[in-house]
Short mmCIF file of C-alpha atoms in Angstrom, two decimals:
data_model
loop_
_atom_site.label_atom_id
_atom_site.label_comp_id
_atom_site.label_asym_id
_atom_site.label_seq_id
_atom_site.Cartn_x
_atom_site.Cartn_y
_atom_site.Cartn_z
CA MET A 1 -28.92 26.14 14.94
CA ALA A 2 -26.66 28.59 17.02
CA ALA A 3 -28.87 28.04 20.13
CA GLY A 4 -26.82 24.69 21.16
CA VAL A 5 -24.13 22.44 19.98
CA LEU A 6 -24.34 20.61 16.74
CA SER A 7 -24.53 16.81 16.99
CA PHE A 8 -22.96 14.88 14.37
CA PRO A 9 -23.97 11.30 15.80
CA LEU A 10 -21.90 8.19 15.31
CA THR A 11 -23.40 5.04 13.51
CA SER A 12 -23.76 2.02 15.35
CA PHE A 13 -22.19 -1.13 13.98
CA ALA A 14 -22.30 -4.49 15.23
CA ALA A 15 -18.79 -6.53 15.94
CA ASP A 16 -19.07 -8.23 12.63
CA GLY A 17 -19.25 -4.61 10.91
CA SER A 18 -22.94 -4.81 10.06
CA LEU A 19 -25.41 -1.84 11.06
CA ASP A 20 -27.22 -2.20 14.30
CA PRO A 21 -30.29 -0.24 13.89
CA HIS A 22 -31.34 -0.88 17.74
CA ALA A 23 -28.03 0.12 19.14
CA TYR A 24 -28.02 3.40 16.96
CA ARG A 25 -31.68 4.32 18.00
CA ALA A 26 -30.63 3.86 21.86
CA TYR A 27 -27.53 6.11 20.99
CA LEU A 28 -29.29 8.66 19.48
CA ALA A 29 -31.69 9.03 22.36
CA GLY A 30 -28.88 9.89 24.56
CA GLN A 31 -27.67 12.57 21.96
CA LEU A 32 -31.11 14.09 21.77
CA ALA A 33 -31.35 14.06 25.55
CA ALA A 34 -28.55 16.51 25.74
CA ALA A 35 -30.83 19.09 23.68
CA PRO A 36 -28.28 19.77 20.50
CA GLY A 37 -29.17 22.74 18.27
CA ALA A 38 -29.61 19.95 15.20
CA LEU A 39 -28.74 16.45 14.31
CA PHE A 40 -26.67 15.56 11.41
CA PRO A 41 -26.69 12.04 10.90
CA ALA A 42 -24.69 10.24 8.40
CA CYS A 43 -22.22 12.83 7.79
CA GLY A 44 -18.37 12.49 8.44
CA THR A 45 -18.48 11.38 11.95
CA GLY A 46 -21.16 9.10 11.05
CA GLU A 47 -19.05 7.37 8.43
CA PHE A 48 -21.39 8.26 5.40
CA PHE A 49 -18.58 6.96 3.10
CA SER A 50 -18.97 3.40 4.46
CA LEU A 51 -22.70 3.28 4.12
CA ASP A 52 -24.65 1.80 1.41
CA GLU A 53 -27.99 3.22 0.33
CA ASP A 54 -30.03 0.95 2.21
CA GLU A 55 -28.08 1.58 5.38
CA TYR A 56 -28.29 5.21 4.85
CA ARG A 57 -32.03 5.15 4.53
CA THR A 58 -32.33 3.24 7.74
CA VAL A 59 -29.84 5.58 9.75
CA VAL A 60 -31.56 8.93 8.71
CA THR A 61 -35.11 7.24 9.13
CA ILE A 62 -34.23 6.37 12.70
CA ALA A 63 -32.63 9.84 13.28
CA VAL A 64 -35.98 11.72 11.90
CA GLN A 65 -37.99 9.34 14.21
CA GLU A 66 -35.72 9.94 17.38
CA ALA A 67 -35.77 13.60 16.77
CA ALA A 68 -39.40 13.82 16.45
CA GLY A 69 -39.49 17.45 15.29
CA ARG A 70 -37.61 18.67 18.43
CA VAL A 71 -34.48 19.64 16.25
CA PRO A 72 -33.58 20.00 12.67
CA VAL A 73 -32.28 16.97 11.08
CA VAL A 74 -29.64 17.35 8.35
CA ALA A 75 -28.47 14.54 6.67
CA GLY A 76 -25.43 14.24 4.80
CA VAL A 77 -25.03 13.50 1.02
CA GLY A 78 -21.76 13.41 -1.21
CA TYR A 79 -19.69 12.04 -3.98
CA GLY A 80 -20.63 13.27 -7.52
CA TRP A 81 -23.82 15.22 -7.86
CA ALA A 82 -25.53 12.17 -9.46
CA ARG A 83 -25.00 9.93 -6.54
CA ALA A 84 -25.68 12.82 -4.16
CA VAL A 85 -29.02 13.07 -5.49
CA ARG A 86 -29.74 9.66 -4.99
CA PHE A 87 -28.94 10.00 -1.20
CA ALA A 88 -30.82 13.36 -1.25
CA ARG A 89 -33.91 11.44 -2.24
CA ILE A 90 -33.64 8.85 0.25
CA ALA A 91 -33.20 11.71 2.78
CA GLU A 92 -36.13 13.37 1.61
CA GLU A 93 -38.41 10.30 1.80
CA ALA A 94 -37.03 9.60 5.26
CA GLY A 95 -38.35 12.78 6.41
CA ALA A 96 -34.98 14.93 6.77
CA ASP A 97 -35.34 18.80 6.91
CA ALA A 98 -32.09 19.76 4.94
CA LEU A 99 -28.85 18.36 3.50
CA LEU A 100 -25.06 18.81 4.27
CA VAL A 101 -23.23 18.42 0.97
CA LEU A 102 -19.89 16.65 1.87
CA PRO A 103 -16.61 17.54 -0.34
CA HIS A 104 -17.00 15.57 -3.63
CA TYR A 105 -14.80 12.51 -4.32
CA LEU A 106 -11.38 12.57 -5.17
CA VAL A 107 -10.61 15.27 -7.79
CA ALA A 108 -9.91 18.83 -7.67
CA ALA A 109 -12.30 21.08 -9.37
CA PRO A 110 -12.36 24.88 -10.54
CA GLN A 111 -14.75 27.34 -8.86
CA ASP A 112 -17.31 27.04 -11.81
CA GLY A 113 -17.43 23.35 -11.13
CA LEU A 114 -17.83 23.59 -7.36
CA VAL A 115 -20.87 26.12 -8.00
CA ARG A 116 -22.41 23.82 -10.78
CA GLN A 117 -22.11 20.72 -8.28
CA LEU A 118 -24.48 22.51 -5.80
CA ALA A 119 -26.74 23.75 -8.56
CA GLU A 120 -27.19 20.09 -9.95
CA ILE A 121 -28.02 19.05 -6.58
CA ALA A 122 -30.27 21.74 -5.68
CA ALA A 123 -32.25 21.35 -8.96
CA ARG A 124 -33.23 17.95 -8.19
CA THR A 125 -34.31 18.17 -4.30
CA PRO A 126 -36.74 20.30 -2.56
CA LEU A 127 -34.72 20.28 0.64
CA PRO A 128 -32.36 23.06 1.71
CA LEU A 129 -28.69 22.48 1.15
CA ILE A 130 -25.71 23.43 3.34
CA ALA A 131 -22.36 23.35 1.46
CA TYR A 132 -19.31 21.89 3.14
CA GLN A 133 -15.82 23.20 2.22
CA ARG A 134 -12.86 21.37 3.22
CA ASP A 135 -9.84 19.33 1.80
CA GLN A 136 -10.22 20.08 -2.12
CA VAL A 137 -13.41 22.25 -1.79
CA ALA A 138 -12.60 25.97 -1.02
CA PHE A 139 -14.84 28.72 -2.41
CA THR A 140 -13.85 32.44 -3.41
CA ALA A 141 -16.07 35.27 -2.41
CA ASP A 142 -17.30 35.30 -5.94
CA ALA A 143 -18.21 31.82 -6.17
CA LEU A 144 -20.00 31.89 -2.66
CA ARG A 145 -22.18 34.78 -4.11
CA ARG A 146 -22.98 32.55 -7.11
CA VAL A 147 -23.71 29.63 -4.54
CA ALA A 148 -25.76 31.66 -2.16
CA ALA A 149 -27.96 32.98 -5.48
CA ILE A 150 -28.91 29.26 -6.11
CA PRO A 151 -32.33 28.45 -4.95
CA GLY A 152 -32.25 26.02 -2.06
CA VAL A 153 -28.67 26.70 -0.79
CA ILE A 154 -28.79 28.11 2.77
CA GLY A 155 -25.43 27.98 3.98
CA LEU A 156 -21.90 26.99 4.40
CA LYS A 157 -20.03 24.88 6.66
CA ASP A 158 -16.22 25.69 6.66
CA GLY A 159 -13.57 23.02 7.72
CA HIS A 160 -10.43 25.15 6.38
CA SER A 161 -10.18 27.49 9.23
CA ASP A 162 -8.77 30.09 7.21
CA LEU A 163 -10.04 33.22 8.90
CA ASP A 164 -9.06 35.62 6.32
CA ARG A 165 -10.86 33.79 3.56
CA LEU A 166 -13.82 32.87 5.76
CA GLN A 167 -14.07 36.72 6.86
CA ARG A 168 -14.19 37.51 2.89
CA LEU A 169 -16.84 34.95 2.40
CA THR A 170 -19.19 36.22 5.43
CA LEU A 171 -19.04 39.66 3.95
CA ALA A 172 -19.76 38.43 0.37
CA ALA A 173 -22.98 36.39 1.29
CA PRO A 174 -26.41 37.79 1.51
CA GLN A 175 -27.93 38.61 4.99
CA GLY A 176 -29.38 35.34 6.41
CA PHE A 177 -27.10 33.12 4.78
CA LEU A 178 -25.88 30.55 7.58
CA PHE A 179 -22.45 29.84 8.42
CA PHE A 180 -21.08 27.02 10.75
CA ASN A 181 -17.67 26.35 12.01
CA GLY A 182 -16.63 22.79 10.98
CA ALA A 183 -13.14 22.68 11.96
CA ALA A 184 -12.02 19.43 13.22
CA THR A 185 -12.52 19.78 17.20
CA ALA A 186 -14.27 23.03 16.33
CA GLU A 187 -13.96 24.20 20.16
CA ILE A 188 -10.24 24.95 19.71
CA GLN A 189 -11.13 27.75 17.34
CA ALA A 190 -14.65 28.70 18.35
CA ARG A 191 -13.66 32.04 19.72
CA ALA A 192 -11.81 32.89 16.63
CA TYR A 193 -14.53 31.85 14.32
CA ALA A 194 -17.02 33.99 16.39
CA THR A 195 -14.95 37.04 15.73
CA VAL A 196 -15.58 36.76 12.01
CA GLY A 197 -19.38 36.15 12.53
CA VAL A 198 -19.57 32.61 12.93
CA PRO A 199 -20.73 31.43 16.41
CA ALA A 200 -22.35 28.32 15.34
CA TYR A 201 -20.30 25.11 15.28
CA SER A 202 -20.18 21.13 15.12
CA SER A 203 -18.82 19.06 18.14
CA ALA A 204 -17.21 15.81 17.69
CA VAL A 205 -16.99 15.84 21.47
CA HIS A 206 -20.62 15.87 21.71
CA ALA A 207 -20.65 12.58 20.21
CA PHE A 208 -19.23 10.89 23.25
CA ALA A 209 -19.31 13.55 26.07
CA PRO A 210 -22.15 16.01 25.88
CA GLU A 211 -21.54 17.17 29.35
CA ILE A 212 -18.20 18.30 28.10
CA ALA A 213 -19.43 19.92 24.86
CA ASP A 214 -22.43 21.67 26.44
CA ALA A 215 -20.17 23.02 29.51
CA PHE A 216 -17.73 24.47 26.91
CA PHE A 217 -20.64 26.10 24.91
CA ARG A 218 -22.17 27.54 27.88
CA ALA A 219 -18.83 29.19 28.82
CA LEU A 220 -18.05 30.52 25.50
CA ARG A 221 -21.66 31.84 25.34
CA ASP A 222 -21.65 33.34 28.57
CA GLY A 223 -18.14 34.96 28.32
CA ASP A 224 -16.51 32.68 31.14
CA GLY A 225 -13.09 32.90 29.58
CA LYS A 226 -11.75 31.25 32.65
CA SER A 227 -13.85 28.00 32.23
CA VAL A 228 -13.04 28.09 28.32
CA ASP A 229 -9.31 28.41 29.02
CA LEU A 230 -9.51 25.57 31.64
CA LEU A 231 -11.10 23.10 29.28
CA LEU A 232 -9.12 23.93 26.26
CA ARG A 233 -5.80 23.31 28.20
CA ALA A 234 -7.00 20.22 30.05
CA PHE A 235 -9.00 18.53 27.76
CA TYR A 236 -9.54 19.73 23.98
CA VAL A 237 -5.68 20.48 23.39
CA PRO A 238 -4.70 17.15 24.49
CA LEU A 239 -7.44 15.50 22.80
CA VAL A 240 -6.35 17.01 19.16
CA GLU A 241 -2.75 16.13 19.93
CA LEU A 242 -3.90 12.55 20.65
CA ARG A 243 -6.32 12.63 17.55
CA ASP A 244 -3.42 13.84 15.30
CA ARG A 245 -1.26 10.81 15.79
CA VAL A 246 -2.92 8.62 13.45
CA PRO A 247 -5.05 9.34 10.21
CA GLY A 248 -8.65 8.54 10.89
CA TYR A 249 -8.60 9.18 14.54
CA ALA A 250 -11.09 12.14 13.97
CA VAL A 251 -13.74 9.36 13.73
CA SER A 252 -12.35 6.27 15.38
CA LEU A 253 -11.06 8.09 18.52
CA VAL A 254 -14.55 9.56 18.80
CA LYS A 255 -16.16 6.21 18.51
CA ALA A 256 -13.63 4.55 20.98
CA ALA A 257 -14.56 7.40 23.62
CA ALA A 258 -18.04 6.49 23.11
CA ARG A 259 -17.58 2.80 23.72
CA LEU A 260 -15.52 3.77 26.93
CA ARG A 261 -18.76 5.37 28.22
CA GLY A 262 -20.86 2.52 27.35
CA ARG A 263 -22.48 3.94 24.48
CA PRO A 264 -23.61 1.33 21.73
CA VAL A 265 -21.81 2.33 19.08
CA GLY A 266 -19.64 -0.51 17.99
CA PRO A 267 -16.16 -0.35 15.98
CA VAL A 268 -15.34 1.61 12.96
CA ARG A 269 -15.40 0.17 9.42
CA ALA A 270 -12.38 -0.08 7.14
CA PRO A 271 -10.52 1.68 5.93
CA LEU A 272 -10.56 3.43 9.42
CA THR A 273 -9.07 1.45 12.38
CA ASP A 274 -9.75 1.27 16.04
CA PRO A 275 -7.30 3.12 18.31
CA SER A 276 -4.27 1.07 19.64
CA ASP A 277 -4.37 0.10 23.57
CA SER A 278 -1.71 2.65 24.35
CA ASP A 279 -3.88 5.38 22.65
CA LEU A 280 -6.99 3.91 24.12
CA ALA A 281 -5.40 4.22 27.69
CA GLY A 282 -4.37 7.66 27.20
CA LEU A 283 -7.99 8.49 26.10
CA ARG A 284 -9.43 7.00 29.01
CA THR A 285 -7.43 9.18 31.22
CA LEU A 286 -8.23 12.23 29.02
CA LEU A 287 -11.81 11.54 29.17
CA ALA A 288 -12.16 11.08 32.94
CA THR A 289 -10.13 14.33 33.24
CA GLY A 290 -12.66 16.19 31.11
CA LEU A 291 -15.82 14.75 32.72
CA ASP A 292 -14.35 15.54 36.20
CA LEU A 293 -13.81 19.21 35.13
CA VAL A 294 -17.59 19.49 34.39
CA GLY A 295 -18.93 17.34 37.40
CA ALA A 296 -19.60 14.32 35.40
CA ALA A 297 -18.36 10.69 35.77
CA LEU A 298 -17.00 8.25 33.27
#
């Protein structure tokens, strides 16, 4: 998966908020044309929290069909372990290759509970699991050793960006255990993550501008610090500043950018809200700047 940007596709909704399978299929075709390292449907960027089980089945099934074995398909599952297992079974039936276990719902939990959550899911699905730590989920090194010993758990996606903790986790994990940079707008911290042994990362930008995401990935891989710095200064940092203005913009701003490029993704579902007109204008300008830097057009 470290061979390319990890794609976390948006989920296409119609104007009335219903799932739009045909638009989603067309959108996925564009994502896959950019040759990502893997496809992660129905995760945070894909508004997993707003999908019912039938919609989830459709989303994962279409992703598997469109990927057609070219890249791994890692479907999101979440809530408590009992509901996560229901989604896991649907993903298995749909042909997914693995599961990303999103942070559990609402409550804080001790380390023993975090480990057991994964153990309960792993015991009920043959699919490999990648744990996702962010918000109320944060593993200690000791807990991660126990997590890595659970049959079927193959990796950890980190969204905390605590490099001290992350370095301890990478040192505690067995050889071959996978780690992913899952920070919001992961490119901002991609160099820092790589220094502690975590080069693979997800990219929300890939969901609307794979040209920019791929250009950054290549520059980082090739040690082209000048290009990395230029993209960070002119595009990624201003994007983060815009994203941080309103709660939920980590998804709704991404979806708005995709619509600006004519991608058939539709609106976000409540409780998310689409960007204001002024923020949308700023996004359009920023997107045009980023695309121009990599020789692409809006």
